Amino acid sequence: QVQLVESGGGLVQAGESLRLSCAASGSVFFINFMGWYRQAPGKTRELVATFTTGGTTNYADSVKGRFTISRDRAKNTVYLQMNSLKPEDTAVYYCNGNGRWGYFGQGTQVTVSS
């Protein structure tokens, strides 16, 4: 079984930064790639940023140039550096393994005030 635990969410003002972390544990050998999704109130869950199986990265157009995904393979940890945050970035952010139909953490709330 795979466990994904997020940390680092919080309340910030527009223009500020946050860094999310996600530690994977358990049967981590089942995880081929990791990323981040988010879900805002009344909206469907959407991809924010992810590594691919080839090691490249993909970002949602709305966060390109502001968010950066990184990882520490030795620690089975993935990070999301979020800069220049906007109120529309407010959502629950979920760590993900193996894409939309894979594993998700419990989520961490990010709230950006204007």
PDB file of N, CA and C in Angstrom, residues 30-80:
ATOM      1  N   PHE A  30       5.681   0.871  -6.320  1.00  0.00           N
ATOM      2  CA  PHE A  30       4.526   0.924  -7.223  1.00  0.00           C
ATOM      3  C   PHE A  30       4.397   2.290  -7.904  1.00  0.00           C
ATOM      4  N   ILE A  31       5.111   3.296  -7.395  1.00  0.00           N
ATOM      5  CA  ILE A  31       4.985   4.654  -7.926  1.00  0.00           C
ATOM      6  C   ILE A  31       5.968   4.860  -9.069  1.00  0.00           C
ATOM      7  N   ASN A  32       5.439   5.195 -10.243  1.00  0.00           N
ATOM      8  CA  ASN A  32       6.275   5.441 -11.416  1.00  0.00           C
ATOM      9  C   ASN A  32       6.628   6.922 -11.566  1.00  0.00           C
ATOM     10  N   PHE A  33       5.727   7.776 -11.179  1.00  0.00           N
ATOM     11  CA  PHE A  33       5.975   9.211 -11.235  1.00  0.00           C
ATOM     12  C   PHE A  33       5.047   9.903 -10.245  1.00  0.00           C
ATOM     13  N   MET A  34       5.432  11.099  -9.828  1.00  0.00           N
ATOM     14  CA  MET A  34       4.662  11.847  -8.843  1.00  0.00           C
ATOM     15  C   MET A  34       4.354  13.244  -9.343  1.00  0.00           C
ATOM     16  N   GLY A  35       3.301  13.810  -8.773  1.00  0.00           N
ATOM     17  CA  GLY A  35       2.928  15.160  -9.159  1.00  0.00           C
ATOM     18  C   GLY A  35       1.964  15.758  -8.165  1.00  0.00           C
ATOM     19  N   TRP A  36       1.357  16.853  -8.571  1.00  0.00           N
ATOM     20  CA  TRP A  36       0.422  17.583  -7.725  1.00  0.00           C
ATOM     21  C   TRP A  36      -0.848  17.904  -8.503  1.00  0.00           C
ATOM     22  N   TYR A  37      -1.973  17.732  -7.836  1.00  0.00           N
ATOM     23  CA  TYR A  37      -3.274  18.146  -8.341  1.00  0.00           C
ATOM     24  C   TYR A  37      -3.863  19.135  -7.344  1.00  0.00           C
ATOM     25  N   ARG A  38      -4.898  19.830  -7.733  1.00  0.00           N
ATOM     26  CA  ARG A  38      -5.611  20.704  -6.811  1.00  0.00           C
ATOM     27  C   ARG A  38      -7.100  20.695  -7.132  1.00  0.00           C
ATOM     28  N   GLN A  39      -7.880  21.022  -6.120  1.00  0.00           N
ATOM     29  CA  GLN A  39      -9.316  21.114  -6.299  1.00  0.00           C
ATOM     30  C   GLN A  39      -9.835  22.325  -5.548  1.00  0.00           C
ATOM     31  N   ALA A  40     -10.368  23.262  -6.296  1.00  0.00           N
ATOM     32  CA  ALA A  40     -10.965  24.453  -5.715  1.00  0.00           C
ATOM     33  C   ALA A  40     -12.444  24.186  -5.424  1.00  0.00           C
ATOM     34  N   PRO A  41     -13.029  24.951  -4.517  1.00  0.00           N
ATOM     35  CA  PRO A  41     -14.449  24.747  -4.204  1.00  0.00           C
ATOM     36  C   PRO A  41     -15.325  24.834  -5.441  1.00  0.00           C
ATOM     37  N   GLY A  42     -16.179  23.824  -5.633  1.00  0.00           N
ATOM     38  CA  GLY A  42     -17.100  23.820  -6.760  1.00  0.00           C
ATOM     39  C   GLY A  42     -16.488  23.447  -8.091  1.00  0.00           C
ATOM     40  N   LYS A  43     -15.216  23.062  -8.068  1.00  0.00           N
ATOM     41  CA  LYS A  43     -14.538  22.711  -9.323  1.00  0.00           C
ATOM     42  C   LYS A  43     -14.011  21.281  -9.256  1.00  0.00           C
ATOM     43  N   THR A  44     -13.705  20.746 -10.429  1.00  0.00           N
ATOM     44  CA  THR A  44     -13.139  19.401 -10.473  1.00  0.00           C
ATOM     45  C   THR A  44     -11.645  19.450 -10.173  1.00  0.00           C
ATOM     46  N   ARG A  45     -11.111  18.317  -9.754  1.00  0.00           N
ATOM     47  CA  ARG A  45      -9.684  18.231  -9.476  1.00  0.00           C
ATOM     48  C   ARG A  45      -8.910  18.398 -10.783  1.00  0.00           C
ATOM     49  N   GLU A  46      -7.836  19.183 -10.733  1.00  0.00           N
ATOM     50  CA  GLU A  46      -7.053  19.443 -11.937  1.00  0.00           C
ATOM     51  C   GLU A  46      -5.571  19.232 -11.675  1.00  0.00           C
ATOM     52  N   LEU A  47      -4.877  18.877 -12.740  1.00  0.00           N
ATOM     53  CA  LEU A  47      -3.430  18.716 -12.661  1.00  0.00           C
ATOM     54  C   LEU A  47      -2.776  20.082 -12.499  1.00  0.00           C
ATOM     55  N   VAL A  48      -1.821  20.153 -11.587  1.00  0.00           N
ATOM     56  CA  VAL A  48      -1.034  21.369 -11.399  1.00  0.00           C
ATOM     57  C   VAL A  48       0.348  21.189 -12.016  1.00  0.00           C
ATOM     58  N   ALA A  49       1.040  20.148 -11.602  1.00  0.00           N
ATOM     59  CA  ALA A  49       2.394  19.902 -12.088  1.00  0.00           C
ATOM     60  C   ALA A  49       2.720  18.444 -11.841  1.00  0.00           C
ATOM     61  N   THR A  50       3.514  17.866 -12.723  1.00  0.00           N
ATOM     62  CA  THR A  50       3.867  16.471 -12.553  1.00  0.00           C
ATOM     63  C   THR A  50       5.173  16.147 -13.243  1.00  0.00           C
ATOM     64  N   PHE A  51       5.852  15.162 -12.707  1.00  0.00           N
ATOM     65  CA  PHE A  51       6.934  14.527 -13.426  1.00  0.00           C
ATOM     66  C   PHE A  51       6.313  13.476 -14.339  1.00  0.00           C
ATOM     67  N   THR A  52       7.019  13.146 -15.402  1.00  0.00           N
ATOM     68  CA  THR A  52       6.592  12.061 -16.267  1.00  0.00           C
ATOM     69  C   THR A  52       7.478  10.856 -16.006  1.00  0.00           C
ATOM     70  N   THR A  53       7.119   9.742 -16.604  1.00  0.00           N
ATOM     71  CA  THR A  53       7.948   8.554 -16.436  1.00  0.00           C
ATOM     72  C   THR A  53       9.340   8.781 -17.015  1.00  0.00           C
ATOM     73  N   GLY A  54       9.449   9.695 -17.964  1.00  0.00           N
ATOM     74  CA  GLY A  54      10.743   9.997 -18.569  1.00  0.00           C
ATOM     75  C   GLY A  54      11.553  11.021 -17.799  1.00  0.00           C
ATOM     76  N   GLY A  55      10.958  11.545 -16.719  1.00  0.00           N
ATOM     77  CA  GLY A  55      11.694  12.492 -15.888  1.00  0.00           C
ATOM     78  C   GLY A  55      11.503  13.945 -16.267  1.00  0.00           C
ATOM     79  N   THR A  56      10.715  14.196 -17.314  1.00  0.00           N
ATOM     80  CA  THR A  56      10.419  15.586 -17.659  1.00  0.00           C
ATOM     81  C   THR A  56       9.280  16.089 -16.780  1.00  0.00           C
ATOM     82  N   THR A  57       8.942  17.351 -16.934  1.00  0.00           N
ATOM     83  CA  THR A  57       7.887  17.941 -16.121  1.00  0.00           C
ATOM     84  C   THR A  57       6.801  18.553 -16.992  1.00  0.00           C
ATOM     85  N   ASN A  58       5.587  18.512 -16.510  1.00  0.00           N
ATOM     86  CA  ASN A  58       4.444  19.162 -17.155  1.00  0.00           C
ATOM     87  C   ASN A  58       3.756  20.070 -16.142  1.00  0.00           C
ATOM     88  N   TYR A  59       3.299  21.213 -16.629  1.00  0.00           N
ATOM     89  CA  TYR A  59       2.622  22.171 -15.777  1.00  0.00           C
ATOM     90  C   TYR A  59       1.302  22.607 -16.411  1.00  0.00           C
ATOM     91  N   ALA A  60       0.341  22.904 -15.555  1.00  0.00           N
ATOM     92  CA  ALA A  60      -0.875  23.559 -16.047  1.00  0.00           C
ATOM     93  C   ALA A  60      -0.501  24.940 -16.554  1.00  0.00           C
ATOM     94  N   ASP A  61      -1.174  25.374 -17.604  1.00  0.00           N
ATOM     95  CA  ASP A  61      -0.861  26.692 -18.174  1.00  0.00           C
ATOM     96  C   ASP A  61      -1.001  27.794 -17.127  1.00  0.00           C
ATOM     97  N   SER A  62      -1.925  27.629 -16.218  1.00  0.00           N
ATOM     98  CA  SER A  62      -2.214  28.673 -15.235  1.00  0.00           C
ATOM     99  C   SER A  62      -1.093  28.868 -14.219  1.00  0.00           C
ATOM    100  N   VAL A  63      -0.176  27.903 -14.117  1.00  0.00           N
ATOM    101  CA  VAL A  63       0.891  28.016 -13.113  1.00  0.00           C
ATOM    102  C   VAL A  63       2.281  28.090 -13.736  1.00  0.00           C
ATOM    103  N   LYS A  64       2.371  27.953 -15.032  1.00  0.00           N
ATOM    104  CA  LYS A  64       3.677  28.001 -15.691  1.00  0.00           C
ATOM    105  C   LYS A  64       4.381  29.319 -15.388  1.00  0.00           C
ATOM    106  N   GLY A  65       5.663  29.207 -15.036  1.00  0.00           N
ATOM    107  CA  GLY A  65       6.449  30.390 -14.700  1.00  0.00           C
ATOM    108  C   GLY A  65       6.329  30.811 -13.251  1.00  0.00           C
ATOM    109  N   ARG A  66       5.376  30.259 -12.520  1.00  0.00           N
ATOM    110  CA  ARG A  66       5.196  30.615 -11.107  1.00  0.00           C
ATOM    111  C   ARG A  66       5.467  29.428 -10.181  1.00  0.00           C
ATOM    112  N   PHE A  67       5.098  28.244 -10.608  1.00  0.00           N
ATOM    113  CA  PHE A  67       5.262  27.037  -9.784  1.00  0.00           C
ATOM    114  C   PHE A  67       6.393  26.184 -10.332  1.00  0.00           C
ATOM    115  N   THR A  68       7.090  25.503  -9.433  1.00  0.00           N
ATOM    116  CA  THR A  68       8.165  24.598  -9.828  1.00  0.00           C
ATOM    117  C   THR A  68       8.052  23.314  -9.031  1.00  0.00           C
ATOM    118  N   ILE A  69       8.023  22.203  -9.745  1.00  0.00           N
ATOM    119  CA  ILE A  69       8.014  20.897  -9.099  1.00  0.00           C
ATOM    120  C   ILE A  69       9.441  20.365  -9.045  1.00  0.00           C
ATOM    121  N   SER A  70       9.779  19.750  -7.926  1.00  0.00           N
ATOM    122  CA  SER A  70      11.109  19.146  -7.782  1.00  0.00           C
ATOM    123  C   SER A  70      10.963  17.896  -6.936  1.00  0.00           C
ATOM    124  N   ARG A  71      12.036  17.146  -6.828  1.00  0.00           N
ATOM    125  CA  ARG A  71      11.954  15.898  -6.078  1.00  0.00           C
ATOM    126  C   ARG A  71      13.286  15.540  -5.468  1.00  0.00           C
ATOM    127  N   ASP A  72      13.221  14.722  -4.451  1.00  0.00           N
ATOM    128  CA  ASP A  72      14.381  14.113  -3.829  1.00  0.00           C
ATOM    129  C   ASP A  72      14.112  12.614  -3.847  1.00  0.00           C
ATOM    130  N   ARG A  73      14.678  11.931  -4.796  1.00  0.00           N
ATOM    131  CA  ARG A  73      14.372  10.510  -4.961  1.00  0.00           C
ATOM    132  C   ARG A  73      14.814   9.689  -3.760  1.00  0.00           C
ATOM    133  N   ALA A  74      15.927  10.087  -3.167  1.00  0.00           N
ATOM    134  CA  ALA A  74      16.435   9.335  -2.013  1.00  0.00           C
ATOM    135  C   ALA A  74      15.460   9.376  -0.843  1.00  0.00           C
ATOM    136  N   LYS A  75      14.683  10.464  -0.776  1.00  0.00           N
ATOM    137  CA  LYS A  75      13.727  10.622   0.315  1.00  0.00           C
ATOM    138  C   LYS A  75      12.303  10.297  -0.120  1.00  0.00           C
ATOM    139  N   ASN A  76      12.124   9.869  -1.377  1.00  0.00           N
ATOM    140  CA  ASN A  76      10.777   9.612  -1.916  1.00  0.00           C
ATOM    141  C   ASN A  76       9.855  10.804  -1.674  1.00  0.00           C
ATOM    142  N   THR A  77      10.390  11.972  -1.938  1.00  0.00           N
ATOM    143  CA  THR A  77       9.673  13.212  -1.643  1.00  0.00           C
ATOM    144  C   THR A  77       9.593  14.079  -2.890  1.00  0.00           C
ATOM    145  N   VAL A  78       8.457  14.713  -3.061  1.00  0.00           N
ATOM    146  CA  VAL A  78       8.271  15.657  -4.151  1.00  0.00           C
ATOM    147  C   VAL A  78       7.835  16.988  -3.546  1.00  0.00           C
ATOM    148  N   TYR A  79       8.253  18.068  -4.182  1.00  0.00           N
ATOM    149  CA  TYR A  79       7.985  19.405  -3.678  1.00  0.00           C
ATOM    150  C   TYR A  79       7.249  20.231  -4.741  1.00  0.00           C
ATOM    151  N   LEU A  80       6.546  21.233  -4.280  1.00  0.00           N
ATOM    152  CA  LEU A  80       5.939  22.194  -5.183  1.00  0.00           C
ATOM    153  C   LEU A  80       6.216  23.590  -4.636  1.00  0.00           C
TER     154      LEU A  80
END
